């Protein structure tokens, strides 16, 4: 489970103090101990009971101009600061009795979704009793990462992020399924930020079956590959084929293979692309392509009827 950071600091910090400490303190999210060392700073910000309300009031006065420009998340998140290597945010966690959850459903808050992270982050309980999580651990290098792959998820415990509790979630190791807080709660996060994160895989798991259920990472490259294969002519297809053969990310490689398959004129040609992929030496590519072959064969009667 996430590493618990013990800190008893009573210091009450402003947001700017934490930002300055991160920007001048040689922050390195790839170094676990370095990241953990900023637990005191996050706890000091969490000791400030006024800063978040003041920031929200200021945002509303300017009609959420900064949030509209910076926030790529939903209304559950308020972006507090963004820098090159990190950003700071607040997350809101409604209870099952809150109208917000009843109207939007648990999916809007990522409740009941076992998942890991392709980035590390520090988190602090700021307000309320805290959201619950079922915590697991796994070995990232123990499986290829294809959908349906078995994963040795080791259940650790169910606990909640109580006010003042500081934890470090470790990329590609800690897994949790978040559960509704007993009352509306707020957490503060220091998030790793880096261009390469979109090439690192994040997974949703089936915790009961202990398998990979879905890939959660998305990048701008993947939809562009599909467009390039369909609309880019010969040069476009050559480029997509290059991605399919050589891109260092297995997931993006397979997205390129899928784009090539989708651009084929006939069902048989589409199937042939996936069949070639199923013989690839890369186990991720081979398993994902074999899965697509099976899906095409299963849907063949419907596809053929819809064409005719």
Short mmCIF file of C-alpha atoms in Angstrom, two decimals:
data_model
loop_
_atom_site.label_atom_id
_atom_site.label_comp_id
_atom_site.label_asym_id
_atom_site.label_seq_id
_atom_site.Cartn_x
_atom_site.Cartn_y
_atom_site.Cartn_z
CA UNK A 1 0.00 0.00 0.00
CA UNK A 2 1.12 3.62 -0.22
CA UNK A 3 4.00 4.62 2.03
CA UNK A 4 2.74 6.42 5.13
CA UNK A 5 4.80 9.54 5.88
CA UNK A 6 5.06 10.24 9.60
CA UNK A 7 5.11 13.96 10.31
CA UNK A 8 4.09 15.88 13.40
CA UNK A 9 4.76 19.39 12.09
CA UNK A 10 2.45 22.06 13.46
CA UNK A 11 3.67 24.68 11.01
CA UNK A 12 0.90 26.37 9.04
CA UNK A 13 2.12 27.12 5.52
CA UNK A 14 0.77 29.10 2.62
CA UNK A 15 0.55 27.54 -0.83
CA UNK A 16 3.43 29.70 -2.05
CA UNK A 17 5.74 28.28 0.61
CA UNK A 18 5.16 24.73 -0.58
CA UNK A 19 5.63 25.75 -4.21
CA UNK A 20 8.92 27.50 -3.37
CA UNK A 21 10.16 24.46 -1.42
CA UNK A 22 9.41 22.16 -4.35
CA UNK A 23 10.97 24.45 -6.94
CA UNK A 24 14.15 25.13 -4.96
CA UNK A 25 14.55 21.78 -3.20
CA UNK A 26 15.70 19.62 -6.12
CA UNK A 27 12.37 17.81 -6.30
CA UNK A 28 12.69 14.48 -8.12
CA UNK A 29 9.53 12.35 -8.31
CA UNK A 30 11.58 9.37 -9.53
CA UNK A 31 13.43 9.25 -6.20
CA UNK A 32 11.04 7.81 -3.60
CA UNK A 33 12.90 9.20 -0.59
CA UNK A 34 13.21 12.62 -2.23
CA UNK A 35 9.46 12.72 -2.92
CA UNK A 36 8.69 11.52 0.62
CA UNK A 37 10.84 14.31 2.08
CA UNK A 38 8.21 16.85 0.98
CA UNK A 39 5.62 15.23 3.27
CA UNK A 40 6.31 17.85 5.97
CA UNK A 41 5.63 20.63 3.47
CA UNK A 42 2.33 19.11 2.34
CA UNK A 43 1.29 18.55 5.97
CA UNK A 44 2.09 22.20 6.73
CA UNK A 45 -0.19 23.28 3.88
CA UNK A 46 -2.89 20.91 5.15
CA UNK A 47 -2.60 22.64 8.54
CA UNK A 48 -3.78 25.84 6.85
CA UNK A 49 -7.55 25.66 7.24
CA UNK A 50 -8.26 28.82 5.22
CA UNK A 51 -6.19 28.77 2.02
CA UNK A 52 -8.41 26.46 -0.04
CA UNK A 53 -11.65 28.30 0.72
CA UNK A 54 -9.94 31.61 -0.05
CA UNK A 55 -8.67 30.26 -3.38
CA UNK A 56 -12.10 28.91 -4.35
CA UNK A 57 -13.76 32.24 -3.52
CA UNK A 58 -11.18 34.06 -5.64
CA UNK A 59 -11.78 31.65 -8.54
CA UNK A 60 -15.53 32.16 -8.40
CA UNK A 61 -15.06 35.93 -8.41
CA UNK A 62 -13.20 35.65 -11.72
CA UNK A 63 -15.66 33.05 -13.06
CA UNK A 64 -13.18 30.19 -12.74
CA UNK A 65 -10.88 31.67 -15.38
CA UNK A 66 -7.74 29.89 -14.14
CA UNK A 67 -9.49 26.55 -13.69
CA UNK A 68 -10.95 26.75 -17.19
CA UNK A 69 -7.46 27.31 -18.59
CA UNK A 70 -5.53 24.78 -16.49
CA UNK A 71 -7.85 22.04 -15.28
CA UNK A 72 -7.98 18.96 -17.53
CA UNK A 73 -9.86 17.03 -14.84
CA UNK A 74 -13.53 17.19 -13.93
CA UNK A 75 -15.30 19.28 -11.29
CA UNK A 76 -13.95 16.94 -8.59
CA UNK A 77 -10.53 18.64 -8.92
CA UNK A 78 -9.25 22.15 -8.26
CA UNK A 79 -5.79 22.88 -9.66
CA UNK A 80 -3.81 24.88 -7.11
CA UNK A 81 -0.49 25.29 -8.95
CA UNK A 82 1.34 23.93 -11.99
CA UNK A 83 5.08 23.77 -12.62
CA UNK A 84 7.27 21.87 -15.05
CA UNK A 85 7.91 18.83 -12.81
CA UNK A 86 4.84 18.82 -10.56
CA UNK A 87 1.41 20.22 -9.95
CA UNK A 88 -0.68 20.61 -6.80
CA UNK A 89 -4.39 19.92 -6.68
CA UNK A 90 -7.32 19.46 -4.31
CA UNK A 91 -9.77 16.58 -4.77
CA UNK A 92 -13.32 16.43 -3.43
CA UNK A 93 -14.78 13.11 -2.26
CA UNK A 94 -18.57 13.04 -1.75
CA UNK A 95 -20.37 10.50 0.41
CA UNK A 96 -23.15 8.23 -0.80
CA UNK A 97 -25.63 10.61 0.83
CA UNK A 98 -24.37 13.64 -1.07
CA UNK A 99 -26.57 14.82 -3.91
CA UNK A 100 -23.46 15.34 -6.04
CA UNK A 101 -22.75 11.61 -6.00
CA UNK A 102 -26.38 10.61 -6.39
CA UNK A 103 -26.83 12.77 -9.49
CA UNK A 104 -23.51 12.00 -11.20
CA UNK A 105 -22.95 8.41 -10.13
CA UNK A 106 -19.86 6.82 -8.57
CA UNK A 107 -18.07 6.61 -11.94
CA UNK A 108 -17.67 10.41 -12.00
CA UNK A 109 -15.47 10.15 -8.90
CA UNK A 110 -13.61 6.99 -9.90
CA UNK A 111 -15.18 5.06 -7.03
CA UNK A 112 -15.07 1.23 -7.05
CA UNK A 113 -12.40 1.16 -9.80
CA UNK A 114 -9.25 -0.79 -8.81
CA UNK A 115 -6.32 0.91 -10.53
CA UNK A 116 -2.64 1.73 -10.25
CA UNK A 117 -0.88 4.93 -11.31
CA UNK A 118 1.81 5.58 -13.89
CA UNK A 119 3.04 8.46 -11.75
CA UNK A 120 3.88 8.91 -8.07
CA UNK A 121 2.10 11.42 -5.85
CA UNK A 122 1.92 12.62 -2.27
CA UNK A 123 -1.51 13.00 -0.73
CA UNK A 124 -2.85 14.52 2.49
CA UNK A 125 -6.24 14.30 4.14
CA UNK A 126 -7.39 17.93 4.36
CA UNK A 127 -11.05 17.97 5.36
CA UNK A 128 -13.61 15.43 6.53
CA UNK A 129 -13.14 11.80 7.56
CA UNK A 130 -11.51 10.91 4.23
CA UNK A 131 -12.36 8.57 1.38
CA UNK A 132 -11.85 4.83 1.87
CA UNK A 133 -9.65 2.59 -0.26
CA UNK A 134 -9.07 -1.10 -0.65
CA UNK A 135 -5.29 -1.27 -1.04
CA UNK A 136 -3.30 -3.82 -3.01
CA UNK A 137 0.28 -4.20 -4.24
CA UNK A 138 1.65 -5.89 -7.35
CA UNK A 139 4.88 -6.38 -9.29
CA UNK A 140 4.80 -4.28 -12.45
CA UNK A 141 7.38 -6.38 -14.31
CA UNK A 142 5.64 -9.69 -13.59
CA UNK A 143 3.23 -9.54 -16.57
CA UNK A 144 3.09 -8.15 -20.10
CA UNK A 145 0.16 -5.81 -19.43
CA UNK A 146 -2.26 -7.09 -22.08
CA UNK A 147 -5.95 -6.99 -21.26
CA UNK A 148 -6.86 -10.27 -19.60
CA UNK A 149 -3.35 -10.90 -18.24
CA UNK A 150 -3.31 -12.42 -14.77
CA UNK A 151 -1.86 -10.19 -12.04
CA UNK A 152 -0.81 -11.28 -8.57
CA UNK A 153 -2.71 -8.56 -6.70
CA UNK A 154 -1.91 -8.79 -2.99
CA UNK A 155 -4.64 -7.28 -0.79
CA UNK A 156 -3.18 -5.24 2.06
CA UNK A 157 -6.00 -3.49 3.90
CA UNK A 158 -9.02 -1.18 3.76
CA UNK A 159 -8.38 2.22 5.32
CA UNK A 160 -9.18 5.87 4.76
CA UNK A 161 -7.25 9.06 4.20
CA UNK A 162 -7.98 10.80 7.48
CA UNK A 163 -7.37 14.47 8.10
CA UNK A 164 -3.64 15.08 8.52
CA UNK A 165 -2.60 11.66 7.18
CA UNK A 166 0.18 11.82 4.57
CA UNK A 167 0.82 9.02 2.08
CA UNK A 168 3.07 8.53 -0.93
CA UNK A 169 1.52 6.54 -3.78
CA UNK A 170 4.29 4.79 -5.70
CA UNK A 171 4.02 4.47 -9.47
CA UNK A 172 3.51 0.94 -10.82
CA UNK A 173 3.31 -0.60 -7.36
CA UNK A 174 0.37 0.63 -5.29
CA UNK A 175 -3.18 -0.23 -6.35
CA UNK A 176 -6.37 1.03 -4.77
CA UNK A 177 -10.11 0.93 -5.27
CA UNK A 178 -11.49 4.17 -3.89
CA UNK A 179 -14.75 4.03 -1.93
CA UNK A 180 -17.07 6.89 -0.93
CA UNK A 181 -16.19 8.91 2.14
CA UNK A 182 -18.59 8.75 5.08
CA UNK A 183 -18.97 12.53 4.74
CA UNK A 184 -17.77 15.02 2.13
CA UNK A 185 -13.97 15.04 2.28
CA UNK A 186 -11.08 16.84 0.60
CA UNK A 187 -7.54 15.68 -0.13
CA UNK A 188 -4.48 17.63 -1.29
CA UNK A 189 -2.01 16.13 -3.77
CA UNK A 190 1.48 16.87 -5.06
CA UNK A 191 1.49 15.16 -8.46
CA UNK A 192 4.41 14.06 -10.59
CA UNK A 193 4.43 15.79 -13.98
CA UNK A 194 6.63 14.78 -16.94
CA UNK A 195 6.25 14.46 -20.74
CA UNK A 196 7.03 10.73 -20.68
CA UNK A 197 4.07 9.82 -18.45
CA UNK A 198 1.74 9.34 -21.43
CA UNK A 199 4.02 6.50 -22.59
CA UNK A 200 3.90 4.70 -19.23
CA UNK A 201 0.93 2.38 -18.77
CA UNK A 202 -1.75 2.75 -16.13
CA UNK A 203 -4.13 -0.16 -15.56
CA UNK A 204 -7.63 -0.83 -14.34
CA UNK A 205 -7.82 -4.22 -12.67
CA UNK A 206 -10.46 -6.84 -12.00
CA UNK A 207 -9.64 -7.33 -8.33
CA UNK A 208 -11.84 -10.43 -8.05
CA UNK A 209 -10.40 -12.21 -11.08
CA UNK A 210 -6.95 -10.66 -10.58
CA UNK A 211 -6.58 -9.64 -14.22
CA UNK A 212 -5.91 -6.50 -16.26
CA UNK A 213 -9.33 -5.10 -17.17
CA UNK A 214 -8.37 -2.02 -19.20
CA UNK A 215 -5.61 0.43 -20.08
CA UNK A 216 -6.28 3.87 -18.63
CA UNK A 217 -3.42 5.84 -20.20
CA UNK A 218 -4.31 7.96 -23.21
CA UNK A 219 -2.17 10.21 -25.36
CA UNK A 220 -2.78 12.57 -28.27
CA UNK A 221 -0.79 10.22 -30.50
CA UNK A 222 -3.34 7.41 -30.57
CA UNK A 223 -6.28 9.19 -32.26
CA UNK A 224 -3.85 10.86 -34.66
CA UNK A 225 -2.56 7.45 -35.72
CA UNK A 226 -6.10 6.41 -36.63
CA UNK A 227 -6.62 9.58 -38.67
CA UNK A 228 -3.23 9.26 -40.34
CA UNK A 229 -3.90 5.67 -41.42
CA UNK A 230 -7.27 6.64 -42.89
CA UNK A 231 -6.54 10.05 -44.41
CA UNK A 232 -2.77 10.39 -44.75
CA UNK A 233 -2.32 8.53 -48.02
CA UNK A 234 0.82 6.50 -48.67
CA UNK A 235 3.07 8.70 -46.56
CA UNK A 236 0.62 8.50 -43.68
CA UNK A 237 0.41 4.72 -43.82
CA UNK A 238 4.21 4.49 -43.96
CA UNK A 239 4.45 6.60 -40.83
CA UNK A 240 1.85 4.50 -39.00
CA UNK A 241 3.70 1.34 -40.05
CA UNK A 242 6.87 2.82 -38.56
CA UNK A 243 5.08 3.41 -35.26
CA UNK A 244 3.73 -0.15 -35.39
CA UNK A 245 7.20 -1.57 -35.86
CA UNK A 246 9.45 0.63 -33.75
CA UNK A 247 7.71 2.81 -31.15
CA UNK A 248 9.17 2.19 -27.67
CA UNK A 249 5.71 2.10 -26.06
CA UNK A 250 4.02 -1.29 -26.53
CA UNK A 251 0.62 0.35 -26.12
CA UNK A 252 1.23 2.91 -28.86
CA UNK A 253 2.76 0.25 -31.08
CA UNK A 254 -0.46 -1.73 -30.80
CA UNK A 255 -2.55 1.41 -31.37
CA UNK A 256 -0.68 1.81 -34.67
CA UNK A 257 -1.41 -1.82 -35.59
CA UNK A 258 -5.08 -1.24 -34.78
CA UNK A 259 -5.07 1.91 -36.93
CA UNK A 260 -3.59 -0.06 -39.85
CA UNK A 261 -6.18 -2.79 -39.42
CA UNK A 262 -9.04 -0.30 -39.33
CA UNK A 263 -7.87 1.27 -42.60
CA UNK A 264 -8.14 -2.01 -44.51
CA UNK A 265 -10.91 -2.28 -47.07
CA UNK A 266 -12.05 -5.82 -46.25
CA UNK A 267 -12.69 -7.80 -43.12
CA UNK A 268 -10.18 -10.43 -44.23
CA UNK A 269 -7.44 -7.84 -44.71
CA UNK A 270 -8.22 -6.36 -41.31
CA UNK A 271 -8.01 -9.79 -39.74
CA UNK A 272 -4.70 -10.46 -41.52
CA UNK A 273 -3.12 -7.40 -39.85
CA UNK A 274 -4.08 -8.69 -36.41
CA UNK A 275 -2.99 -12.23 -37.27
CA UNK A 276 0.49 -10.93 -38.12
CA UNK A 277 0.51 -9.08 -34.83
CA UNK A 278 -0.48 -12.23 -32.94
CA UNK A 279 2.79 -13.81 -34.07
CA UNK A 280 4.91 -10.89 -32.81
CA UNK A 281 7.79 -11.70 -30.45
CA UNK A 282 6.55 -8.99 -28.07
CA UNK A 283 4.10 -10.75 -25.69
CA UNK A 284 1.97 -7.62 -25.21
CA UNK A 285 1.52 -7.14 -28.96
CA UNK A 286 0.90 -10.86 -29.54
CA UNK A 287 -1.75 -11.15 -26.82
CA UNK A 288 -3.57 -7.94 -27.71
CA UNK A 289 -3.60 -8.88 -31.41
CA UNK A 290 -4.85 -12.40 -30.66
CA UNK A 291 -7.62 -10.85 -28.56
CA UNK A 292 -8.63 -8.66 -31.51
CA UNK A 293 -8.59 -11.67 -33.85
CA UNK A 294 -11.01 -13.43 -31.55
CA UNK A 295 -13.22 -10.33 -31.34
CA UNK A 296 -13.33 -10.01 -35.14
CA UNK A 297 -14.26 -13.67 -35.54
CA UNK A 298 -16.95 -13.38 -32.88
CA UNK A 299 -18.42 -10.33 -34.59
CA UNK A 300 -18.03 -11.65 -38.14
CA UNK A 301 -21.73 -12.54 -38.70
CA UNK A 302 -22.89 -9.11 -37.52
CA UNK A 303 -20.17 -7.28 -39.51
CA UNK A 304 -21.00 -9.14 -42.71
CA UNK A 305 -24.73 -8.48 -42.30
CA UNK A 306 -24.14 -4.77 -41.69
CA UNK A 307 -21.94 -4.50 -44.81
CA UNK A 308 -24.54 -6.12 -47.02
#
